[in-house]
Amino acid sequence: KAGVTQTPRYLIKTRGQQVTLSCSPISGHRSVSWYQQTPGQGLQFLFEYFSETQRNKGNFPGRFSGRQFSNSRSEMNVSTLELGDSALYLCASSLISGATLGEQFFGPGTRLTVL
Amino acid sequence: GIQVEQSPPDLILQEGANSTLRCNFSDSVNNLQWFHQNPWGQLINLFYIPSGTKQNGRLSATTVATERYSLLYISSSQTTDSGVYFCAVLTGANNLFFGTGTRLTVIP
C-alpha cells in the first residue's frame, strides 16, 4: 500500500506570494492533518480535514487555509507569504477520526523557503 | 493546551550502548505515538502506544497513562539510530501535540 505523498517536495517563494501544497493520503484513509515544523516553534498542528470538512484548527492566522476533496486528497494554501512561513510542512493521514482516534502516518513533507 | 516534555534534549552514545528517552505530558491523553525523524525530515512511526509495553526489534516503549509518561528504550544502538525522536500525544480532538524532541547521535 502506497504511503502518504506530498507535492512539491521543495518550494521557493518570495514575500507576498501565495503557495499551494498538496497531500494524498494512504488509500482508505479519510482524515488528513497538516503540521508546520520550524526550528523555533517545533512541530505545530495546523488543521485536520475529514470527509471534506475541517474538523479542527490550530492557532494559525487566516492566511493559512486548506481543503479536502472527495477522494480525500488535501491542499493547503498560504497567502501573502511572510519570511516566518519558511518551514517544513508535513501532512499525516489516519484511518478514522472523531470518537476513535487513529494512528497517524506522515508524508515526506514540503520544504518551503520564503525569500 | 497540553504540555509535552521530552528528556534529555540531546544524547550522544557509543555504538552498542543502550538508552532511555522519556516523554512527560501534562494532561490525560487518548493516545501516544513515538516517531523517528530522519535527516530528510520524514517522520517514521515507531510505536502507537496508549498504554502498556510494546517491542519492535531493538526498540521498545512503555506508556503509563495514569502517571502521564512514556519511555522509549533503544538497545544496542547503531549509527543508523541517529536522528531526532519525538513523542506526540492525541487529546480529545484528532490532532497531535508534539514534544520538543530528543536529538540522538550514535558514534562508531
Coordinates of N, CA, C and O in Angstrom, one line a residue, chain B residues 51-90:
Chain B
S51 N -1.0 2.7 26.1 CA -0.7 2.2 27.4 C 0.0 0.9 27.3 O 0.0 0.3 26.2
G52 N 0.7 0.5 28.3 CA 1.4 -0.8 28.3 C 2.7 -0.8 27.6 O 3.3 0.3 27.5
T53 N 3.2 -1.9 27.2 CA 4.5 -2.0 26.6 C 4.5 -2.7 25.3 O 3.7 -3.7 25.1
K54 N 5.3 -2.2 24.3 CA 5.4 -2.8 23.0 C 6.9 -2.9 22.7 O 7.7 -2.1 23.1
Q55 N 7.2 -3.9 21.9 CA 8.6 -4.1 21.4 C 8.6 -4.4 20.0 O 7.8 -5.0 19.4
N56 N 9.7 -3.8 19.3 CA 9.9 -4.0 17.9 C 11.4 -4.1 17.7 O 12.1 -3.0 17.6
G57 N 11.9 -5.3 17.7 CA 13.4 -5.4 17.5 C 14.2 -4.9 18.7 O 13.9 -5.2 19.8
R58 N 15.1 -3.9 18.4 CA 15.9 -3.3 19.4 C 15.2 -2.2 20.2 O 15.7 -1.7 21.1
L59 N 14.0 -1.9 19.7 CA 13.3 -0.8 20.3 C 12.1 -1.3 21.1 O 11.5 -2.3 20.7
S60 N 11.8 -0.6 22.2 CA 10.6 -1.0 23.0 C 10.1 0.3 23.6 O 10.9 1.3 23.7
A61 N 8.8 0.3 23.9 CA 8.2 1.5 24.5 C 7.2 1.1 25.6 O 6.6 0.1 25.5
T62 N 7.1 2.0 26.6 CA 6.2 1.7 27.7 C 5.5 3.0 28.0 O 6.1 4.1 28.1
T63 N 4.2 3.0 28.1 CA 3.4 4.2 28.5 C 2.6 3.9 29.7 O 1.9 2.8 29.8
V64 N 2.7 4.7 30.7 CA 2.0 4.7 31.9 C 1.0 5.9 31.9 O 1.4 6.9 32.4
A65 N -0.1 5.7 31.4 CA -1.0 6.8 31.2 C -1.5 7.5 32.5 O -1.6 8.7 32.6
T66 N -1.7 6.6 33.5 CA -2.1 7.2 34.8 C -1.1 8.1 35.4 O -1.5 9.0 36.2
E67 N 0.2 7.9 35.1 CA 1.2 8.7 35.6 C 1.8 9.7 34.6 O 2.7 10.4 34.8
R68 N 1.2 9.7 33.4 CA 1.4 10.7 32.4 C 2.9 10.7 31.9 O 3.5 11.8 31.8
Y69 N 3.4 9.5 31.6 CA 4.7 9.5 30.9 C 4.8 8.3 30.1 O 4.0 7.3 30.2
S70 N 5.8 8.4 29.1 CA 6.1 7.2 28.3 C 7.6 7.2 28.1 O 8.3 8.2 28.2
L71 N 8.1 6.0 28.0 CA 9.6 5.7 27.8 C 9.8 5.0 26.5 O 9.1 4.1 26.2
L72 N 10.9 5.4 25.8 CA 11.4 4.7 24.7 C 12.8 4.1 25.0 O 13.6 4.9 25.4
Y73 N 12.9 2.8 24.8 CA 14.2 2.2 25.1 C 14.8 1.8 23.7 O 14.2 1.2 22.9
I74 N 16.1 2.1 23.6 CA 16.9 1.7 22.4 C 18.0 0.9 23.0 O 18.8 1.3 23.8
S75 N 18.1 -0.4 22.5 CA 19.2 -1.2 23.0 C 20.2 -1.5 21.8 O 19.8 -1.4 20.6
S76 N 21.4 -1.7 22.2 CA 22.5 -2.0 21.2 C 22.4 -1.0 20.1 O 22.3 -1.3 18.9
S77 N 22.5 0.3 20.4 CA 22.3 1.4 19.4 C 23.3 1.2 18.3 O 24.4 0.8 18.4
Q78 N 22.8 1.7 17.1 CA 23.6 1.7 15.9 C 23.6 3.1 15.3 O 22.8 3.9 15.7
T79 N 24.6 3.4 14.4 CA 24.7 4.7 13.9 C 23.5 5.1 13.1 O 23.1 6.3 13.1
T80 N 22.8 4.2 12.6 CA 21.5 4.5 11.9 C 20.4 4.9 12.8 O 19.3 5.4 12.3
D81 N 20.6 4.7 14.1 CA 19.6 5.2 15.0 C 19.6 6.7 15.2 O 18.7 7.3 15.9
S82 N 20.7 7.3 14.8 CA 20.8 8.8 14.9 C 19.7 9.5 14.3 O 19.1 9.1 13.3
G83 N 19.3 10.7 14.9 CA 18.2 11.5 14.4 C 17.5 12.1 15.6 O 18.0 12.0 16.8
V84 N 16.3 12.6 15.3 CA 15.5 13.2 16.4 C 14.3 12.3 16.7 O 13.6 11.9 15.8
Y85 N 14.1 12.0 18.0 CA 13.0 11.2 18.4 C 11.9 12.1 19.0 O 12.2 12.9 19.9
F86 N 10.7 12.0 18.5 CA 9.6 12.8 19.0 C 8.5 11.8 19.7 O 8.3 10.8 19.1
C87 N 8.0 12.3 20.8 CA 6.7 11.7 21.2 C 5.6 12.7 20.9 O 5.9 13.9 20.8
A88 N 4.4 12.2 20.6 CA 3.3 13.1 20.3 C 2.1 12.5 21.0 O 1.9 11.2 20.9
V89 N 1.2 13.3 21.5 CA 0.0 12.8 22.2 C -1.2 13.3 21.4 O -1.2 14.4 20.8
L90 N -2.3 12.5 21.5 CA -3.6 12.9 20.9 C -4.5 13.2 22.1 O -4.6 12.4 23.0

